[in-house]
Amino acid sequence: PSRSFHGNTRLLTSQIISYYESINQCKKELPEYFNFASDVLDEWARLEKDGRKAANPAFWWVSDEGEEVKWSFEELGSLSRKAANALSEGCALQRGDRVIAVLPRVPEWWLLSVACMRAGIVFIPGTSQLTAKDISYRLQASKAKCIITNDTLAAALESVLPSSQFLKSKLIVGRGSRDGWLNLKELL
């Protein structure tokens, strides 16, 4: 039996395997193009708005200090559209371009991840534990056109950024500002 969690019935492992087997046997039609943000997130937002799905948080983040950020499916959809526009227009990124995010797991990390999916931009996550050499290598190997970090880590990254021939824009997440960097909150 399946159990209920936030009003949604969870699939059993056997049901998931059966679903994938039906795909492999060409019994299910696969879409030519699939985009998680528009095909899943926006659909759940529509169901929620129409009252056909219980309103539950799509995203719920709690900091070490107890600060909470909760977004409904509609809010996450709207914010991710704004963030996708900020990346496309403010950072001049196009479908297929790559961005490296060197961020702690703050809400904007997930927001930018969904925004990249929505815009067709390749999101390359990086941990704040990466060294300058690690970041330099990733910038060159990926040909990333944008780097995203917070105001605390930006100073440490700046030493390696001039050597990246592909980098077009630098984006800061947070309240701080830095010369030559765009600020996500301002772009939103």
Coordinates of N, CA and C in Angstrom, one line a residue:
P1 N 0.8 -1.2 0.0 CA 0.0 0.0 0.0 C 0.9 1.3 0.0
S2 N 0.4 2.3 -0.6 CA 1.1 3.5 -0.6 C 0.6 4.4 0.5
R3 N 1.4 5.3 1.0 CA 1.0 6.2 2.1 C 0.9 7.6 1.6
S4 N 0.2 8.4 2.3 CA -0.1 9.7 1.9 C 0.9 10.7 2.6
F5 N 1.4 11.6 1.9 CA 2.3 12.6 2.4 C 1.9 14.0 1.8
H6 N 1.5 14.9 2.7 CA 1.0 16.2 2.2 C -0.1 16.1 1.2
G7 N -0.9 15.1 1.3 CA -2.0 14.9 0.4 C -1.7 14.2 -0.9
N8 N -0.5 13.8 -1.1 CA -0.1 13.2 -2.3 C 0.2 11.7 -2.1
T9 N -0.3 10.9 -3.0 CA -0.1 9.5 -2.8 C 1.3 9.2 -3.4
R10 N 2.1 8.5 -2.6 CA 3.5 8.1 -3.1 C 3.4 6.8 -3.9
L11 N 4.2 6.7 -4.9 CA 4.2 5.5 -5.7 C 5.1 4.4 -5.0
L12 N 4.7 3.2 -5.1 CA 5.5 2.1 -4.6 C 6.7 1.9 -5.6
T13 N 7.7 1.3 -5.1 CA 8.9 1.0 -6.0 C 8.4 0.1 -7.2
S14 N 7.5 -0.8 -6.9 CA 7.0 -1.7 -8.0 C 6.3 -0.9 -9.1
Q15 N 5.5 0.2 -8.6 CA 4.8 1.0 -9.5 C 5.8 1.9 -10.4
I16 N 6.8 2.4 -9.8 CA 7.8 3.1 -10.5 C 8.6 2.3 -11.5
I17 N 8.9 1.1 -11.1 CA 9.6 0.2 -12.0 C 8.7 -0.2 -13.2
S18 N 7.4 -0.4 -12.9 CA 6.4 -0.7 -13.9 C 6.3 0.4 -14.9
Y19 N 6.3 1.6 -14.4 CA 6.2 2.8 -15.2 C 7.4 2.9 -16.2
Y20 N 8.6 2.8 -15.7 CA 9.8 2.8 -16.5 C 9.9 1.7 -17.5
E21 N 9.4 0.5 -17.1 CA 9.4 -0.6 -18.0 C 8.4 -0.3 -19.2
S22 N 7.3 0.3 -18.9 CA 6.3 0.7 -20.0 C 6.9 1.7 -20.9
I23 N 7.8 2.6 -20.4 CA 8.5 3.6 -21.2 C 9.5 2.8 -22.1
N24 N 10.3 2.0 -21.5 CA 11.3 1.2 -22.3 C 10.6 0.3 -23.4
Q25 N 9.4 -0.1 -23.1 CA 8.7 -1.0 -24.1 C 7.9 -0.1 -25.1
C26 N 8.1 1.2 -25.1 CA 7.4 2.1 -25.9 C 5.9 2.1 -25.8
K27 N 5.4 1.8 -24.6 CA 4.0 1.8 -24.3 C 3.5 3.2 -23.8
K28 N 4.5 4.0 -23.4 CA 4.1 5.4 -23.0 C 4.8 6.3 -24.0
E29 N 4.0 7.4 -24.3 CA 4.6 8.4 -25.2 C 5.4 9.4 -24.4
L30 N 6.6 9.6 -24.9 CA 7.5 10.5 -24.2 C 7.4 11.9 -25.0
P31 N 7.4 13.0 -24.3 CA 7.4 14.2 -25.0 C 8.7 14.5 -25.7
E32 N 8.6 15.2 -26.9 CA 9.8 15.5 -27.6 C 10.7 16.4 -26.8
Y33 N 10.1 17.3 -26.1 CA 10.9 18.2 -25.2 C 10.3 18.2 -23.8
F34 N 11.1 18.2 -22.8 CA 10.7 18.2 -21.5 C 11.4 19.2 -20.7
N35 N 10.7 20.0 -19.9 CA 11.3 21.0 -19.1 C 10.6 21.0 -17.7
F36 N 11.4 20.6 -16.7 CA 10.8 20.4 -15.4 C 10.1 21.6 -14.9
A37 N 10.6 22.8 -15.1 CA 10.0 24.0 -14.6 C 8.6 24.2 -15.2
S38 N 8.5 24.1 -16.6 CA 7.2 24.4 -17.2 C 6.3 23.2 -17.2
D39 N 6.9 22.0 -17.3 CA 6.0 20.8 -17.4 C 5.6 20.2 -16.1
V40 N 6.3 20.5 -15.0 CA 6.0 19.9 -13.7 C 5.6 21.1 -12.7
L41 N 6.5 22.0 -12.5 CA 6.3 23.1 -11.5 C 5.1 23.9 -11.9
D42 N 5.1 24.4 -13.2 CA 3.9 25.2 -13.6 C 2.6 24.5 -13.6
E43 N 2.7 23.2 -13.9 CA 1.4 22.4 -13.8 C 0.9 22.2 -12.4
W44 N 1.8 22.0 -11.5 CA 1.4 21.9 -10.1 C 0.9 23.2 -9.6
A45 N 1.5 24.3 -10.0 CA 1.0 25.6 -9.6 C -0.4 25.9 -10.2
R46 N -0.7 25.4 -11.4 CA -2.0 25.6 -12.0 C -3.0 24.7 -11.2
L47 N -2.7 23.5 -10.9 CA -3.6 22.6 -10.1 C -3.9 23.2 -8.8
E48 N -2.8 23.8 -8.2 CA -3.0 24.4 -6.8 C -3.9 25.6 -6.9
K49 N -3.7 26.4 -8.0 CA -4.5 27.7 -8.2 C -6.0 27.3 -8.5
D50 N -6.2 26.2 -9.2 CA -7.6 25.8 -9.6 C -8.2 25.0 -8.4
G51 N -7.5 24.8 -7.3 CA -8.1 24.1 -6.2 C -8.1 22.6 -6.3
R52 N -7.4 22.1 -7.3 CA -7.4 20.6 -7.6 C -6.3 20.0 -6.9
K53 N -5.4 20.7 -6.2 CA -4.3 20.2 -5.5 C -4.2 21.0 -4.2
A54 N -4.0 20.3 -3.1 CA -3.9 21.1 -1.8 C -2.7 22.0 -1.8
A55 N -2.9 23.1 -1.2 CA -1.8 24.1 -1.2 C -0.7 23.7 -0.1
N56 N 0.4 23.3 -0.6 CA 1.5 22.9 0.2 C 2.8 23.6 -0.3
P57 N 3.7 23.8 0.6 CA 4.9 24.5 0.1 C 5.6 23.7 -1.0
A58 N 6.1 24.3 -2.0 CA 6.9 23.7 -3.0 C 8.3 23.7 -2.5
F59 N 8.6 24.7 -1.7 CA 10.0 24.9 -1.2 C 9.9 25.4 0.3
W60 N 10.6 24.8 1.1 CA 10.6 25.2 2.6 C 12.1 25.1 3.1
W61 N 12.7 26.2 3.4 CA 14.1 26.3 3.8 C 14.1 26.9 5.2
V62 N 15.0 26.3 6.0 CA 15.2 26.8 7.4 C 16.7 27.0 7.6
S63 N 17.1 28.2 8.0 CA 18.5 28.4 8.3 C 18.9 27.9 9.6
D64 N 20.2 27.9 9.9 CA 20.7 27.5 11.2 C 20.1 28.3 12.3
E65 N 19.8 29.6 12.0 CA 19.3 30.5 13.0 C 17.7 30.4 13.1
G66 N 17.1 29.6 12.3 CA 15.7 29.4 12.4 C 14.9 30.3 11.4
E67 N 15.6 31.1 10.6 CA 14.9 31.8 9.6 C 14.3 30.9 8.6
E68 N 13.0 31.1 8.2 CA 12.3 30.3 7.2 C 12.0 31.0 5.9
V69 N 12.1 30.3 4.9 CA 11.6 30.8 3.6 C 10.7 29.7 3.0
K70 N 9.4 30.0 2.7 CA 8.5 29.1 2.2 C 7.9 29.7 0.9
W71 N 7.9 28.9 -0.2 CA 7.4 29.3 -1.5 C 6.3 28.3 -1.9
S72 N 5.2 28.8 -2.3 CA 4.2 27.9 -2.9 C 4.7 27.5 -4.3
F73 N 4.0 26.6 -5.0 CA 4.4 26.3 -6.4 C 4.2 27.5 -7.3
E74 N 3.2 28.3 -7.0 CA 3.0 29.5 -7.8 C 4.1 30.5 -7.6
E75 N 4.5 30.7 -6.3 CA 5.5 31.6 -6.0 C 6.9 31.2 -6.6
L76 N 7.2 29.9 -6.5 CA 8.4 29.4 -7.0 C 8.4 29.5 -8.5
G77 N 7.3 29.3 -9.1 CA 7.2 29.4 -10.6 C 7.4 30.9 -11.0
S78 N 6.8 31.8 -10.3 CA 6.9 33.2 -10.6 C 8.4 33.7 -10.4
L79 N 8.9 33.3 -9.3 CA 10.3 33.8 -9.0 C 11.3 33.1 -9.9
S80 N 11.1 31.9 -10.3 CA 12.0 31.3 -11.3 C 11.9 31.9 -12.7
R81 N 10.7 32.3 -13.0 CA 10.6 33.1 -14.3 C 11.4 34.4 -14.3
K82 N 11.2 35.1 -13.1 CA 12.0 36.3 -13.0 C 13.5 36.1 -13.0
A83 N 13.9 35.0 -12.3 CA 15.3 34.7 -12.2 C 15.8 34.3 -13.6
A84 N 15.0 33.5 -14.4 CA 15.4 33.1 -15.7 C 15.6 34.4 -16.6
N85 N 14.7 35.4 -16.5 CA 14.8 36.6 -17.2 C 16.0 37.4 -16.8
A86 N 16.3 37.4 -15.5 CA 17.5 38.1 -15.0 C 18.8 37.4 -15.6
L87 N 18.8 36.1 -15.7 CA 20.0 35.5 -16.3 C 20.0 35.7 -17.8
S88 N 18.9 35.7 -18.5 CA 18.9 35.9 -19.9 C 19.2 37.4 -20.3
E89 N 18.5 38.3 -19.6 CA 18.6 39.7 -20.0 C 19.8 40.4 -19.2
G90 N 19.8 40.3 -17.9 CA 20.8 40.9 -17.1 C 22.2 40.4 -17.3
C91 N 22.3 39.0 -17.5 CA 23.6 38.4 -17.6 C 23.9 38.0 -19.1
A92 N 23.0 38.3 -20.0 CA 23.2 38.0 -21.4 C 23.4 36.6 -21.7
L93 N 22.7 35.7 -21.0 CA 22.9 34.2 -21.2 C 21.8 33.7 -22.1
Q94 N 22.2 32.7 -22.9 CA 21.3 32.1 -23.8 C 21.2 30.6 -23.6
R95 N 20.2 30.0 -24.2 CA 20.0 28.5 -24.0 C 21.3 27.8 -24.4
G96 N 21.7 26.9 -23.5 CA 22.9 26.1 -23.7 C 24.2 26.7 -23.0
D97 N 24.1 28.0 -22.7 CA 25.2 28.6 -21.9 C 25.3 27.9 -20.6
R98 N 26.5 28.0 -20.0 CA 26.8 27.4 -18.7 C 27.0 28.5 -17.6
V99 N 26.5 28.2 -16.4 CA 26.8 29.0 -15.3 C 27.4 28.1 -14.2
I100 N 28.3 28.7 -13.4 CA 28.9 28.0 -12.3 C 28.4 28.7 -11.0
A101 N 27.8 28.0 -10.1 CA 27.3 28.6 -8.9 C 28.1 28.1 -7.7
V102 N 28.8 29.0 -7.1 CA 29.6 28.6 -5.9 C 28.9 29.3 -4.7
L103 N 28.0 28.6 -4.2 CA 27.1 29.1 -3.1 C 26.9 28.1 -2.0
P104 N 26.7 28.5 -0.8 CA 26.1 27.6 0.2 C 24.7 27.3 -0.2
R105 N 24.1 26.4 0.4 CA 22.7 26.0 0.0 C 21.7 27.0 0.6
V106 N 21.6 28.2 0.1 CA 20.7 29.2 0.4 C 19.5 29.1 -0.5
P107 N 18.3 29.7 -0.3 CA 17.2 29.5 -1.1 C 17.5 29.9 -2.6
E108 N 18.3 30.9 -2.8 CA 18.6 31.3 -4.2 C 19.3 30.2 -5.0
W109 N 20.0 29.3 -4.3 CA 20.6 28.2 -5.0 C 19.6 27.4 -5.7
W110 N 18.5 27.0 -5.0 CA 17.4 26.2 -5.7 C 16.7 27.1 -6.7
L111 N 16.4 28.3 -6.4 CA 15.8 29.2 -7.3 C 16.5 29.3 -8.6
L112 N 17.8 29.5 -8.5 CA 18.6 29.6 -9.7 C 18.7 28.3 -10.5
S113 N 18.7 27.2 -9.8 CA 18.7 25.9 -10.4 C 17.4 25.7 -11.3
V114 N 16.3 26.1 -10.7 CA 15.0 26.0 -11.5 C 15.0 27.0 -12.6
A115 N 15.5 28.2 -12.3 CA 15.5 29.2 -13.4 C 16.4 28.8 -14.6
C116 N 17.5 28.1 -14.3 CA 18.3 27.6 -15.4 C 17.6 26.5 -16.2
M117 N 16.9 25.7 -15.5 CA 16.1 24.6 -16.2 C 15.1 25.3 -17.1
R118 N 14.4 26.3 -16.6 CA 13.4 27.0 -17.3 C 14.0 27.7 -18.6
A119 N 15.2 28.3 -18.5 CA 15.8 29.0 -19.6 C 16.7 28.1 -20.5
G120 N 16.9 26.9 -20.1 CA 17.7 26.0 -20.9 C 19.2 26.3 -20.7
I121 N 19.5 26.9 -19.6 CA 20.9 27.2 -19.2 C 21.4 26.1 -18.4
V122 N 22.7 25.7 -18.6 CA 23.3 24.6 -17.8 C 23.8 25.1 -16.5
F123 N 23.3 24.6 -15.4 CA 23.6 25.0 -14.1 C 24.7 24.0 -13.6
I124 N 25.9 24.6 -13.2 CA 27.0 23.7 -12.7 C 27.2 24.1 -11.2
P125 N 26.7 23.3 -10.3 CA 26.8 23.6 -8.9 C 28.2 23.4 -8.4
G126 N 28.7 24.2 -7.5 CA 30.0 24.1 -6.9 C 29.8 24.4 -5.4
T127 N 30.6 23.8 -4.7 CA 30.6 24.0 -3.2 C 31.5 25.1 -2.8
S128 N 31.2 25.7 -1.7 CA 32.0 26.9 -1.2 C 33.4 26.4 -0.8
Q129 N 33.6 25.1 -0.8 CA 34.9 24.6 -0.4 C 35.9 24.4 -1.5
L130 N 35.5 24.8 -2.7 CA 36.4 24.7 -3.9 C 37.5 25.7 -3.7
T131 N 38.7 25.3 -4.1 CA 39.9 26.2 -4.1 C 39.9 27.1 -5.4
A132 N 40.7 28.1 -5.4 CA 40.8 28.9 -6.5 C 41.2 28.1 -7.8
K133 N 42.1 27.2 -7.6 CA 42.6 26.3 -8.7 C 41.4 25.5 -9.2
D134 N 40.5 24.9 -8.3 CA 39.4 24.2 -8.7 C 38.4 25.0 -9.5
I135 N 38.2 26.2 -9.1 CA 37.2 27.1 -9.8 C 37.8 27.5 -11.1
S136 N 39.1 27.8 -11.2 CA 39.7 28.2 -12.4 C 39.6 27.0 -13.5
Y137 N 39.9 25.8 -13.0 CA 39.7 24.6 -13.9 C 38.3 24.5 -14.4
R138 N 37.3 24.6 -13.5 CA 35.9 24.4 -13.9 C 35.5 25.5 -14.9
L139 N 35.9 26.7 -14.6 CA 35.6 27.8 -15.6 C 36.1 27.5 -17.0
Q140 N 37.3 27.1 -17.0 CA 38.0 26.8 -18.3 C 37.3 25.6 -19.0
A141 N 37.2 24.5 -18.3 CA 36.7 23.3 -18.8 C 35.3 23.4 -19.3
S142 N 34.5 24.1 -18.5 CA 33.0 24.2 -18.9 C 32.7 25.3 -19.8
K143 N 33.7 26.3 -20.0 CA 33.5 27.5 -20.8 C 32.3 28.3 -20.3
A144 N 32.2 28.3 -19.0 CA 31.0 29.0 -18.3 C 31.1 30.5 -18.7
K145 N 29.9 31.0 -18.9 CA 29.8 32.5 -19.3 C 29.4 33.3 -18.1
C146 N 29.0 32.7 -17.0 CA 28.6 33.4 -15.8 C 29.0 32.6 -14.5
I147 N 29.4 33.4 -13.5 CA 29.7 32.8 -12.2 C 28.8 33.4 -11.2
I148 N 28.2 32.6 -10.3 CA 27.3 33.1 -9.3 C 27.8 32.7 -7.9
T149 N 27.9 33.7 -7.0 CA 28.4 33.4 -5.7 C 27.8 34.5 -4.8
N150 N 28.1 34.4 -3.5 CA 27.7 35.4 -2.6 C 28.7 36.4 -2.3
D151 N 28.4 37.5 -1.6 CA 29.3 38.6 -1.4 C 30.5 38.2 -0.6
T152 N 30.4 37.2 0.3 CA 31.5 36.7 1.1 C 32.5 35.9 0.3
L153 N 32.1 35.1 -0.6 CA 33.0 34.3 -1.5 C 33.5 35.0 -2.7
A154 N 32.9 36.1 -3.1 CA 33.3 36.8 -4.3 C 34.7 37.3 -4.2
A155 N 35.2 37.8 -3.1 CA 36.5 38.3 -3.0 C 37.5 37.2 -3.2
A156 N 37.3 36.0 -2.7 CA 38.2 34.9 -2.9 C 38.2 34.4 -4.4
L157 N 37.1 34.6 -5.1 CA 37.0 34.1 -6.5 C 37.7 35.1 -7.5
E158 N 37.7 36.4 -7.1 CA 38.2 37.4 -8.1 C 39.6 37.2 -8.6
S159 N 40.4 36.5 -7.8 CA 41.8 36.3 -8.3 C 41.9 35.4 -9.5
V160 N 40.9 34.5 -9.7 CA 41.0 33.5 -10.8 C 40.1 33.9 -12.0
L161 N 39.2 34.9 -11.8 CA 38.3 35.3 -12.9 C 38.9 35.9 -14.1
P162 N 40.0 36.7 -14.0 CA 40.5 37.3 -15.2 C 41.1 36.3 -16.2
S163 N 41.5 35.1 -15.7 CA 42.1 34.1 -16.6 C 41.0 33.4 -17.4
S164 N 39.7 33.6 -17.1 CA 38.7 32.9 -17.8 C 38.3 33.7 -19.0
Q165 N 38.6 33.1 -20.2 CA 38.3 33.9 -21.4 C 36.9 33.8 -21.8
F166 N 36.0 33.0 -21.2 CA 34.6 32.8 -21.7 C 33.7 33.6 -20.8
L167 N 34.1 34.0 -19.6 CA 33.2 34.6 -18.6 C 32.8 36.0 -19.1
K168 N 31.4 36.1 -19.1 CA 30.8 37.4 -19.5 C 30.2 38.2 -18.3
S169 N 29.7 37.5 -17.3 CA 29.1 38.1 -16.2 C 29.3 37.5 -14.9
K170 N 29.2 38.3 -13.8 CA 29.4 37.8 -12.5 C 28.2 38.3 -11.7
L171 N 27.6 37.4 -10.9 CA 26.4 37.6 -10.2 C 26.5 37.3 -8.7
I172 N 26.1 38.3 -7.9 CA 26.2 38.1 -6.5 C 24.8 37.8 -5.9
V173 N 24.7 36.9 -5.1 CA 23.5 36.6 -4.3 C 23.6 37.1 -2.9
G174 N 22.7 37.9 -2.5 CA 22.8 38.5 -1.2 C 22.6 40.0 -1.2
R175 N 22.8 40.6 -0.1 CA 22.6 42.0 0.1 C 23.8 42.9 -0.4
G176 N 25.0 42.3 -0.4 CA 26.2 43.1 -0.7 C 26.3 43.4 -2.1
S177 N 27.3 44.3 -2.4 CA 27.5 44.7 -3.8 C 29.1 44.7 -3.9
R178 N 29.5 44.6 -5.2 CA 30.9 44.6 -5.5 C 31.1 45.3 -6.9
D179 N 32.1 46.0 -7.1 CA 32.4 46.6 -8.4 C 32.5 45.5 -9.5
G180 N 31.8 45.6 -10.6 CA 31.9 44.7 -11.7 C 31.0 43.5 -11.5
W181 N 30.2 43.4 -10.4 CA 29.3 42.3 -10.2 C 27.9 42.8 -10.3
L182 N 27.0 42.0 -10.8 CA 25.6 42.2 -10.8 C 25.0 41.6 -9.5
N183 N 23.9 42.2 -9.0 CA 23.2 41.7 -7.8 C 21.9 41.1 -8.2
L184 N 21.7 39.8 -7.8 CA 20.5 39.1 -8.2 C 19.2 39.8 -7.7
K185 N 19.2 40.3 -6.4 CA 18.0 40.9 -5.9 C 17.7 42.2 -6.7
E186 N 18.7 42.9 -7.2 CA 18.4 44.1 -8.0 C 17.9 43.7 -9.4
L187 N 18.4 42.6 -9.9 CA 17.9 42.2 -11.2 C 16.5 41.6 -11.1
L188 N 16.1 41.0 -10.0 CA 14.8 40.5 -9.9 C 13.8 41.6 -9.7

